[in-house]
CSV table of C-alpha atoms and ligand atoms in Angstrom, one decimal:
chain,number,residue,atom,x,y,z
A,1,MET,CA,114.3,90.5,82.6
A,2,ARG,CA,114.9,90.3,86.3
A,3,TYR,CA,115.1,92.8,89.1
A,4,LEU,CA,116.2,93.1,92.7
A,5,THR,CA,115.3,95.7,95.3
A,6,ALA,CA,117.1,96.6,98.4
A,7,GLY,CA,116.7,99.1,101.2
A,8,GLU,CA,114.9,99.7,104.5
A,9,SER,CA,111.9,101.9,105.0
A,10,HIS,CA,113.8,104.5,107.1
A,11,GLY,CA,117.3,103.7,105.7
A,12,PRO,CA,119.2,106.1,103.5
A,13,ALA,CA,117.6,104.9,100.3
A,14,LEU,CA,115.9,102.2,98.3
A,15,VAL,CA,117.6,100.7,95.3
A,16,ALA,CA,116.2,98.9,92.3
A,17,THR,CA,118.3,97.1,89.7
A,18,LEU,CA,116.6,96.0,86.5
A,19,GLU,CA,118.4,93.7,84.1
A,20,GLY,CA,117.5,92.7,80.6
A,21,LEU,CA,115.7,95.8,79.4
A,22,PRO,CA,116.4,96.6,75.7
A,23,ALA,CA,118.3,99.7,74.5
A,24,GLY,CA,116.5,102.7,73.1
A,25,LEU,CA,113.7,103.3,75.6
A,26,GLN,CA,113.2,106.9,76.6
A,27,VAL,CA,112.7,107.2,80.4
A,28,SER,CA,113.8,110.3,82.4
A,29,SER,CA,114.0,110.8,86.2
A,30,GLN,CA,111.0,113.0,85.8
A,31,ASP,CA,109.0,110.0,84.4
A,32,LEU,CA,110.0,108.0,87.5
A,33,VAL,CA,109.0,110.8,89.9
A,34,ALA,CA,105.7,111.2,88.1
A,35,GLU,CA,104.9,107.5,88.5
A,36,LEU,CA,106.1,107.5,92.1
A,37,SER,CA,103.8,110.4,92.9
A,38,ARG,CA,100.8,108.3,91.7
A,39,ARG,CA,101.8,105.8,94.4
A,40,ARG,CA,101.6,108.4,97.2
A,41,LEU,CA,98.1,109.9,97.0
A,42,GLY,CA,94.7,108.5,97.9
A,43,HIS,CA,91.9,109.1,100.4
A,44,GLY,CA,92.7,107.5,103.7
A,45,ARG,CA,96.4,108.5,103.7
A,46,SER,CA,97.9,110.1,106.8
A,47,PRO,CA,98.4,113.7,105.5
A,48,ARG,CA,102.1,113.7,106.4
A,49,MET,CA,102.8,110.7,104.2
A,50,ALA,CA,100.9,112.1,101.2
A,51,PHE,CA,103.3,115.0,101.1
A,52,GLU,CA,106.5,113.0,101.4
A,53,GLU,CA,108.6,113.7,98.2
A,54,ASP,CA,110.5,111.0,96.4
A,55,ARG,CA,113.9,112.0,95.1
A,56,VAL,CA,115.4,109.6,92.6
A,57,GLU,CA,118.8,109.2,91.1
A,58,VAL,CA,119.6,107.0,88.1
A,59,LEU,CA,123.0,105.4,88.6
A,60,GLY,CA,123.4,103.2,85.5
A,61,GLY,CA,121.9,101.8,82.4
A,62,VAL,CA,120.6,105.1,81.0
A,63,ARG,CA,122.4,107.8,79.1
A,64,HIS,CA,120.8,111.2,78.2
A,65,GLY,CA,117.4,109.7,79.1
A,66,VAL,CA,117.7,106.6,76.9
A,67,THR,CA,118.3,103.1,78.1
A,68,LEU,CA,121.6,101.4,77.0
A,69,GLY,CA,120.6,97.7,77.4
A,70,SER,CA,122.9,97.5,80.4
A,71,PRO,CA,121.4,97.0,84.0
A,72,VAL,CA,119.4,100.0,85.1
A,73,SER,CA,120.0,101.0,88.7
A,74,VAL,CA,117.9,103.6,90.4
A,75,VAL,CA,118.2,105.0,93.9
A,76,ILE,CA,115.2,106.5,95.7
A,77,HIS,CA,116.5,108.6,98.5
A,78,ASN,CA,114.8,108.8,101.8
A,79,THR,CA,114.2,112.5,102.2
A,80,GLU,CA,113.7,112.0,106.0
A,81,TRP,CA,117.1,110.3,106.4
A,82,PRO,CA,118.7,113.1,108.5
A,83,LYS,CA,116.1,112.3,111.2
A,84,TRP,CA,116.9,108.6,111.1
A,85,VAL,CA,120.6,108.6,110.7
A,86,ASP,CA,121.3,107.5,114.3
A,87,ALA,CA,118.5,105.0,114.5
A,88,MET,CA,119.3,103.4,111.1
A,89,ASP,CA,123.0,104.0,110.5
A,90,PRO,CA,124.4,101.1,108.5
A,91,GLU,CA,127.8,101.8,110.1
A,92,PRO,CA,128.9,100.3,113.5
A,93,ARG,CA,128.3,102.7,116.4
A,94,ASP,CA,130.0,103.1,119.8
A,95,ASP,CA,126.9,104.9,121.3
A,96,LEU,CA,124.5,102.1,120.5
A,97,ASP,CA,123.2,101.9,124.1
A,98,GLU,CA,122.4,105.6,124.0
A,99,ILE,CA,120.7,105.3,120.6
A,100,ARG,CA,118.6,102.4,121.7
A,101,ALA,CA,117.5,104.1,125.0
A,102,THR,CA,115.3,106.9,123.5
A,103,GLY,CA,113.7,108.4,120.4
A,104,ARG,CA,113.7,106.8,117.0
A,105,GLY,CA,116.4,104.2,117.9
A,106,GLN,CA,114.4,102.9,120.8
A,107,ARG,CA,114.0,99.1,120.7
A,108,LEU,CA,110.5,97.9,119.7
A,109,THR,CA,109.4,94.8,121.5
A,110,ARG,CA,105.6,94.6,121.0
A,111,PRO,CA,105.1,92.9,117.5
A,112,ARG,CA,102.0,93.9,115.5
A,113,PRO,CA,99.7,91.0,114.4
A,114,GLY,CA,99.4,90.8,110.6
A,115,HIS,CA,103.0,92.0,110.1
A,116,ALA,CA,106.4,90.3,109.7
A,117,ASP,CA,107.3,91.6,113.2
A,118,LEU,CA,107.0,88.4,115.4
A,119,THR,CA,107.9,85.7,112.9
A,120,ALA,CA,110.9,87.6,111.4
A,121,ALA,CA,112.2,88.4,114.9
A,122,LEU,CA,112.1,84.7,115.8
A,123,LYS,CA,113.5,83.5,112.5
A,124,TYR,CA,116.3,86.0,112.1
A,125,GLY,CA,117.1,86.4,115.9
A,126,TYR,CA,116.2,90.1,116.0
A,127,ASP,CA,115.9,91.6,119.5
A,128,ASP,CA,114.3,94.8,118.0
A,129,VAL,CA,111.2,94.4,115.9
A,130,ARG,CA,112.3,97.4,113.9
A,131,ASP,CA,114.8,95.1,112.2
A,132,ALA,CA,111.8,93.2,110.7
A,133,LEU,CA,109.4,96.0,110.0
A,134,GLU,CA,111.9,98.2,108.2
A,135,ARG,CA,112.2,95.8,105.3
A,136,ALA,CA,108.7,94.3,105.4
A,137,SER,CA,107.2,97.8,105.1
A,138,ALA,CA,105.4,98.7,101.9
A,139,ARG,CA,107.9,101.5,101.3
A,140,GLU,CA,109.7,98.9,99.3
A,141,THR,CA,106.9,99.1,96.7
A,142,ALA,CA,108.4,102.5,95.6
A,143,ALA,CA,111.2,100.4,94.1
A,144,ARG,CA,108.7,98.2,92.3
A,145,VAL,CA,107.1,101.3,90.8
A,146,VAL,CA,110.4,102.4,89.4
A,147,VAL,CA,110.9,99.0,87.8
A,148,GLY,CA,107.3,99.2,86.5
A,149,THR,CA,107.9,102.6,84.9
A,150,TYR,CA,110.5,101.1,82.6
A,151,ALA,CA,108.3,98.0,81.9
A,152,LYS,CA,105.3,100.2,81.1
A,153,ARG,CA,107.5,102.3,78.7
A,154,LEU,CA,108.6,99.1,76.9
A,155,LEU,CA,105.0,97.9,76.6
A,156,ALA,CA,103.8,101.3,75.3
A,157,GLU,CA,106.3,101.0,72.5
A,158,VAL,CA,104.2,98.1,71.1
A,159,GLY,CA,100.8,99.5,72.1
A,160,ILE,CA,100.2,97.7,75.3
A,161,SER,CA,98.9,99.7,78.3
A,162,VAL,CA,98.2,98.6,81.9
A,163,VAL,CA,95.4,100.3,83.9
A,164,SER,CA,94.2,99.6,87.5
A,165,HIS,CA,91.1,100.8,89.3
A,166,VAL,CA,89.6,100.1,92.7
A,167,VAL,CA,86.4,98.0,92.7
A,168,ASN,CA,85.8,97.4,96.4
A,169,ILE,CA,86.8,99.2,99.6
A,170,GLY,CA,85.8,97.6,102.9
A,171,GLY,CA,82.7,95.9,101.2
A,172,GLU,CA,81.7,99.0,99.2
A,173,GLN,CA,81.6,97.5,95.8
A,174,VAL,CA,81.4,98.8,92.2
A,175,PRO,CA,78.2,97.2,90.9
A,176,ASP,CA,78.4,94.2,88.4
A,177,GLY,CA,78.2,95.5,84.9
A,178,ALA,CA,79.6,99.0,85.7
A,179,ALA,CA,81.8,100.4,83.0
A,180,ARG,CA,85.5,99.6,83.2
A,181,PRO,CA,88.3,102.1,82.4
A,182,GLY,CA,89.7,101.8,78.9
A,183,PRO,CA,93.4,102.2,77.9
A,184,ASP,CA,93.1,106.0,77.9
A,185,ASP,CA,91.2,106.4,81.2
A,186,LEU,CA,94.1,106.3,83.7
A,187,ASP,CA,93.9,110.0,84.3
A,188,THR,CA,90.2,109.8,85.0
A,189,VAL,CA,90.8,107.0,87.5
A,190,ASP,CA,93.7,108.9,89.1
A,191,ALA,CA,91.4,112.0,89.5
A,192,SER,CA,89.3,110.0,91.9
A,193,SER,CA,90.7,110.1,95.5
A,194,VAL,CA,90.0,106.4,95.8
A,195,ARG,CA,90.9,105.6,92.2
A,196,CYS,CA,87.4,104.3,91.5
A,197,PHE,CA,86.0,104.7,88.0
A,198,ASP,CA,82.4,104.6,89.1
A,199,PRO,CA,81.4,108.0,90.5
A,200,ASP,CA,78.5,106.7,92.6
A,201,THR,CA,80.7,104.1,94.3
A,202,ASP,CA,83.5,106.6,94.7
A,203,ALA,CA,81.5,108.7,97.1
A,204,ARG,CA,80.4,105.7,99.1
A,205,MET,CA,84.0,104.4,99.4
A,206,VAL,CA,85.2,107.8,100.6
A,207,ALA,CA,82.5,107.8,103.3
A,208,ARG,CA,83.4,104.2,104.3
A,209,ILE,CA,87.1,105.2,104.7
A,210,ASP,CA,86.1,108.3,106.8
A,211,ALA,CA,83.9,106.1,109.0
A,212,ALA,CA,86.8,103.6,109.5
A,213,HIS,CA,89.2,106.4,110.3
A,214,ALA,CA,86.7,107.8,112.9
A,215,ASP,CA,86.5,104.3,114.4
A,216,LYS,CA,90.3,104.1,114.6
A,217,ASP,CA,90.1,101.2,112.2
A,218,THR,CA,91.5,100.3,108.8
A,219,LEU,CA,90.1,98.9,105.5
A,220,GLY,CA,91.2,96.6,102.7
A,221,GLY,CA,89.6,96.1,99.3
A,222,THR,CA,89.9,94.8,95.8
A,223,ILE,CA,91.8,96.2,92.8
A,224,GLU,CA,91.2,95.3,89.2
A,225,VAL,CA,94.1,95.4,86.8
A,226,LEU,CA,93.5,95.5,83.1
A,227,ALA,CA,96.0,95.3,80.2
A,228,TYR,CA,95.1,96.3,76.7
A,229,GLY,CA,96.8,95.6,73.4
A,230,LEU,CA,98.3,92.3,74.2
A,231,PRO,CA,99.1,89.9,71.3
A,232,PRO,CA,97.9,86.3,71.6
A,233,GLY,CA,100.6,83.9,72.9
A,234,LEU,CA,102.4,85.7,75.7
A,235,GLY,CA,103.4,83.0,78.3
A,236,SER,CA,103.1,79.3,77.4
A,237,HIS,CA,101.0,76.2,78.2
A,238,VAL,CA,104.1,73.9,78.0
A,239,HIS,CA,105.5,74.2,81.5
A,240,TRP,CA,104.1,75.4,84.9
A,241,ASP,CA,106.6,78.2,85.4
A,242,ARG,CA,106.2,79.6,81.9
A,243,LYS,CA,102.4,80.1,82.3
A,244,LEU,CA,101.6,83.8,82.3
A,245,ASP,CA,98.9,83.4,85.0
A,246,THR,CA,101.4,81.6,87.3
A,247,ARG,CA,103.7,84.5,87.0
A,248,LEU,CA,101.1,87.2,87.3
A,249,ALA,CA,99.6,85.7,90.4
A,250,ALA,CA,103.0,85.3,92.1
A,251,ALA,CA,103.9,88.9,91.2
A,252,CYS,CA,100.6,90.2,92.6
A,253,LEU,CA,100.9,88.2,95.8
A,254,SER,CA,104.4,89.4,96.3
A,255,VAL,CA,103.0,92.9,97.0
A,256,GLN,CA,102.6,93.5,100.7
A,257,ALA,CA,99.1,92.7,102.0
A,258,MET,CA,97.8,91.1,98.9
A,259,LYS,CA,95.8,87.9,99.8
A,260,GLY,CA,94.1,86.6,96.7
A,261,VAL,CA,94.1,86.9,92.9
A,262,GLU,CA,91.5,85.9,90.4
A,263,PHE,CA,91.6,86.0,86.6
A,264,GLY,CA,88.5,87.0,84.7
A,265,ASP,CA,85.4,85.8,86.5
A,266,GLY,CA,87.7,83.8,88.7
A,267,PHE,CA,86.1,82.3,91.9
A,268,ASP,CA,82.6,82.9,90.4
A,269,LEU,CA,83.4,80.3,87.6
A,270,ALA,CA,83.5,77.6,90.3
A,271,SER,CA,79.7,77.9,90.8
A,272,ARG,CA,78.7,78.0,87.1
A,273,PRO,CA,78.0,75.2,84.6
A,274,GLY,CA,80.6,74.8,81.8
A,275,SER,CA,78.1,76.2,79.2
A,276,GLN,CA,78.4,79.6,81.1
A,277,ALA,CA,82.0,79.5,82.1
A,278,HIS,CA,84.0,79.8,78.8
A,279,ASP,CA,84.4,82.2,76.0
A,280,GLU,CA,83.1,80.9,72.7
A,281,ILE,CA,85.2,81.5,69.6
A,282,VAL,CA,84.2,83.1,66.2
A,283,ARG,CA,86.3,84.0,63.2
A,284,GLU,CA,85.6,87.5,61.8
A,285,ASP,CA,85.4,88.3,58.1
A,286,ASP,CA,88.8,90.0,58.3
A,287,GLY,CA,90.3,86.6,59.5
A,288,THR,CA,90.8,87.5,63.1
A,289,TYR,CA,89.5,85.3,66.0
A,290,ARG,CA,87.2,86.8,68.6
A,291,ARG,CA,85.6,85.6,71.8
A,292,LEU,CA,81.9,86.1,72.4
A,293,SER,CA,82.4,86.9,76.1
A,294,ASP,CA,85.2,87.8,78.6
A,295,ARG,CA,85.0,85.2,81.3
A,296,ALA,CA,88.6,84.0,81.3
A,297,GLY,CA,90.1,87.5,81.6
A,298,GLY,CA,92.1,87.2,78.5
A,299,LEU,CA,94.2,84.1,79.5
A,300,GLU,CA,93.8,80.5,78.5
A,301,ALA,CA,96.2,77.7,79.6
A,302,GLY,CA,98.8,80.3,80.7
A,303,MET,CA,98.8,82.3,77.5
A,304,SER,CA,97.3,85.7,76.6
A,305,THR,CA,94.5,85.2,74.1
A,306,GLY,CA,94.7,88.6,72.6
A,307,GLN,CA,91.7,89.9,74.5
A,308,PRO,CA,92.2,92.4,77.3
A,309,LEU,CA,93.8,90.9,80.4
A,310,ARG,CA,91.6,91.2,83.5
A,311,LEU,CA,92.6,90.2,87.0
A,312,ARG,CA,91.5,91.2,90.5
A,313,VAL,CA,93.6,91.3,93.6
A,314,ALA,CA,92.3,91.3,97.2
A,315,MET,CA,94.1,93.4,99.8
A,316,LYS,CA,93.7,92.9,103.5
A,317,PRO,CA,93.2,95.9,105.8
A,318,ILE,CA,96.3,97.6,107.1
A,319,SER,CA,97.6,95.8,110.2
A,320,SER,CA,99.0,98.8,112.1
A,321,LEU,CA,95.8,100.0,113.7
A,322,PRO,CA,95.5,103.3,115.5
A,323,GLN,CA,93.8,101.3,118.2
A,324,PRO,CA,96.4,98.6,118.6
A,325,LEU,CA,95.7,94.9,118.5
A,326,ALA,CA,96.7,92.6,121.4
A,327,THR,CA,100.1,91.1,121.4
A,328,VAL,CA,102.9,90.0,123.8
A,329,ASP,CA,105.9,92.0,124.8
A,330,LEU,CA,109.0,90.0,123.8
A,331,ASP,CA,111.0,91.2,126.8
A,332,THR,CA,108.5,90.7,129.6
A,333,HIS,CA,106.4,87.9,127.9
A,334,GLN,CA,103.4,89.8,129.3
A,335,PRO,CA,100.2,90.7,127.3
A,336,ALA,CA,100.6,94.1,125.7
A,337,GLN,CA,99.3,96.4,123.0
A,338,ALA,CA,101.0,96.2,119.6
A,339,ILE,CA,103.3,99.1,118.7
A,340,THR,CA,101.7,101.9,116.7
A,341,GLN,CA,103.5,103.0,113.6
A,342,ARG,CA,102.5,106.0,111.5
A,343,SER,CA,100.0,104.4,109.2
A,344,ASP,CA,97.1,104.9,106.7
A,345,ALA,CA,93.4,104.0,107.2
A,346,CYS,CA,93.3,102.5,103.8
A,347,ALA,CA,96.1,101.9,101.2
A,348,VAL,CA,94.0,100.2,98.5
A,349,PRO,CA,93.9,103.2,96.1
A,350,ARG,CA,97.7,103.5,95.9
A,351,ALA,CA,98.3,99.8,96.0
A,352,GLY,CA,96.7,99.7,92.5
A,353,VAL,CA,99.7,101.7,91.2
A,354,VAL,CA,102.0,99.1,92.6
A,355,LEU,CA,100.0,96.2,91.1
A,356,GLU,CA,100.1,98.0,87.7
A,357,SER,CA,103.9,98.0,88.1
A,358,VAL,CA,104.3,94.3,88.9
A,359,VAL,CA,101.9,93.3,86.2
A,360,ALA,CA,103.7,95.5,83.7
A,361,PHE,CA,107.0,93.9,84.6
A,362,GLU,CA,105.6,90.3,84.0
A,363,LEU,CA,104.0,91.3,80.7
A,364,ALA,CA,107.2,93.1,79.5
A,365,ASP,CA,109.2,90.0,80.5
A,366,ALA,CA,106.8,87.7,78.6
A,367,LEU,CA,106.8,90.0,75.6
A,368,LEU,CA,110.7,89.9,75.5
A,369,GLU,CA,110.6,86.1,75.7
A,370,LYS,CA,108.3,86.0,72.7
A,371,THR,CA,110.1,88.6,70.6
A,372,GLY,CA,113.7,88.7,71.9
A,373,GLY,CA,115.5,91.9,70.9
A,374,ASP,CA,118.3,93.9,72.3
A,375,GLN,CA,116.9,97.2,71.1
A,376,VAL,CA,113.4,98.5,71.1
A,377,SER,CA,113.1,98.6,67.3
A,378,GLU,CA,114.0,94.9,67.1
A,379,VAL,CA,111.3,94.1,69.7
A,380,ARG,CA,108.8,96.0,67.6
A,381,ARG,CA,110.0,94.4,64.3
A,382,ASN,CA,109.9,90.9,65.7
A,383,LEU,CA,106.4,91.4,67.2
A,384,ASP,CA,105.1,92.7,63.9
A,385,GLY,CA,106.7,89.7,62.1
A,386,TYR,CA,104.9,87.3,64.5
A,387,LEU,CA,101.6,89.1,64.2
A,388,SER,CA,101.9,89.0,60.3
A,389,SER,CA,102.5,85.3,60.5
A,390,LEU,CA,99.1,84.9,62.2
A,391,GLU,CA,97.3,86.4,59.2
A,392,GLY,CA,95.2,83.8,57.4
A,393,ARG,CA,95.6,81.3,60.2
B,1,FMN,C1,100.8,100.5,99.1
B,1,FMN,C2,100.8,99.8,100.4
B,1,FMN,C3,100.8,100.6,101.5
B,1,FMN,C4,100.7,100.0,102.8
B,1,FMN,N1,100.7,100.8,103.9
B,1,FMN,C5,100.7,100.2,105.1
B,1,FMN,C6,100.7,101.1,106.3
B,1,FMN,O1,100.6,102.3,106.2
B,1,FMN,N2,100.6,100.4,107.5
B,1,FMN,C7,100.7,99.1,107.6
B,1,FMN,O2,100.7,98.6,108.7
B,1,FMN,N3,100.7,98.3,106.5
B,1,FMN,C8,100.7,98.8,105.3
B,1,FMN,N4,100.7,98.0,104.2
B,1,FMN,C9,100.7,96.6,104.3
B,1,FMN,C10,101.9,95.9,105.0
B,1,FMN,O3,103.1,96.3,104.3
B,1,FMN,C11,101.7,94.4,104.9
B,1,FMN,O4,100.5,94.0,105.4
B,1,FMN,C12,102.8,93.7,105.8
B,1,FMN,O5,104.1,93.9,105.2
B,1,FMN,C13,102.6,92.2,106.0
B,1,FMN,O6,102.7,91.5,104.8
B,1,FMN,P1,101.5,90.5,104.4
B,1,FMN,O7,100.2,91.2,104.7
B,1,FMN,O8,101.7,90.4,102.9
B,1,FMN,O9,101.6,89.3,105.1
B,1,FMN,C14,100.7,98.6,102.9
B,1,FMN,C15,100.8,97.8,101.7
B,1,FMN,C16,100.8,98.4,100.5
B,1,FMN,C17,100.8,97.6,99.3
């Protein structure tokens, strides 16, 4: 499978096109809207943003709520477009000087540190930083969530589920050994305003975000993504770009503001002796193989082992600070304060939903590589055939 997204944050719409999805999956616009609404909430959001509605329109690849096997194309309309039509009009305009003089169309010349603003302006020759920030904005992640909704539905057909939860916000950490959400715990995680599964840490995270907000500051954090029900052997050891960990890491790092990925015990493994770093293998009476621990996070040599997948992703604090950082004005070349954009104090809770989506896409892609199949029933049959072939091995 492959996908492309297009669209600017305040343009008329975002578009996602997903190719390679099998026929026979039931996904309605309502399913897309429900998943998109999970991406909007979370403590630390500016209230106005939390209430923004997403309006989706499926343009192709689906008939009567069932995928056809043809490319799926979905538009996510910008409900605020009427306010932005002059500033972001894709058509040539005679009144450009007027548009750029005031209001939303006014040129932005004070790039924000930690954003695409300065480097993209230099690289693409923009004289208005808006040309950079519109596409670099994490609004694009709405299109990823649409793609992820289809991927999750395919995975669900073969009993695979993807769950994320927040394990750290601004240094407020879930303690080692705390319970992790299982495959059916997503609603419990979503019920927490910081999407934290540990109730004690939840309250401390909320307090930390409130304190950052009061200080006019922002916070990052760490998100854990888990996948249950994976068969052994998704991905491959035979070539670098077929390794599942390569692909998952790239996908996670492609999400705006993600700065690090670890699988299983990850960076901690570097400080341990080998005797405490791997997962020893036993064979059960029923002929299945089992690991005695979960240090590798369900991946060995670029392949799923059949254990739950476990990875963590570090997100940096939001770079649009209410108290702007120092920068340089691109017109005057004088020191200045960075532009302020409407922004959250902490986007870690909702970033988890985006990470679920990109992880789901990579897992669905790896699943289809293993099973092939143009229709869902064929995917299921081929997977069952493969799993049966493992019996007695
Ligand atoms: C879900 C989500 C929401 C985000 N919200 C904001 C925001 O409100 N303000 C902001 O400045 N950055 C926000 N970001 C982060 C920026 O998009 C990101 O830092 C920026 O594009 C630079 O990319 P880089 O950090 O990957 O280098 C958000 C990221 C995600 C994943």
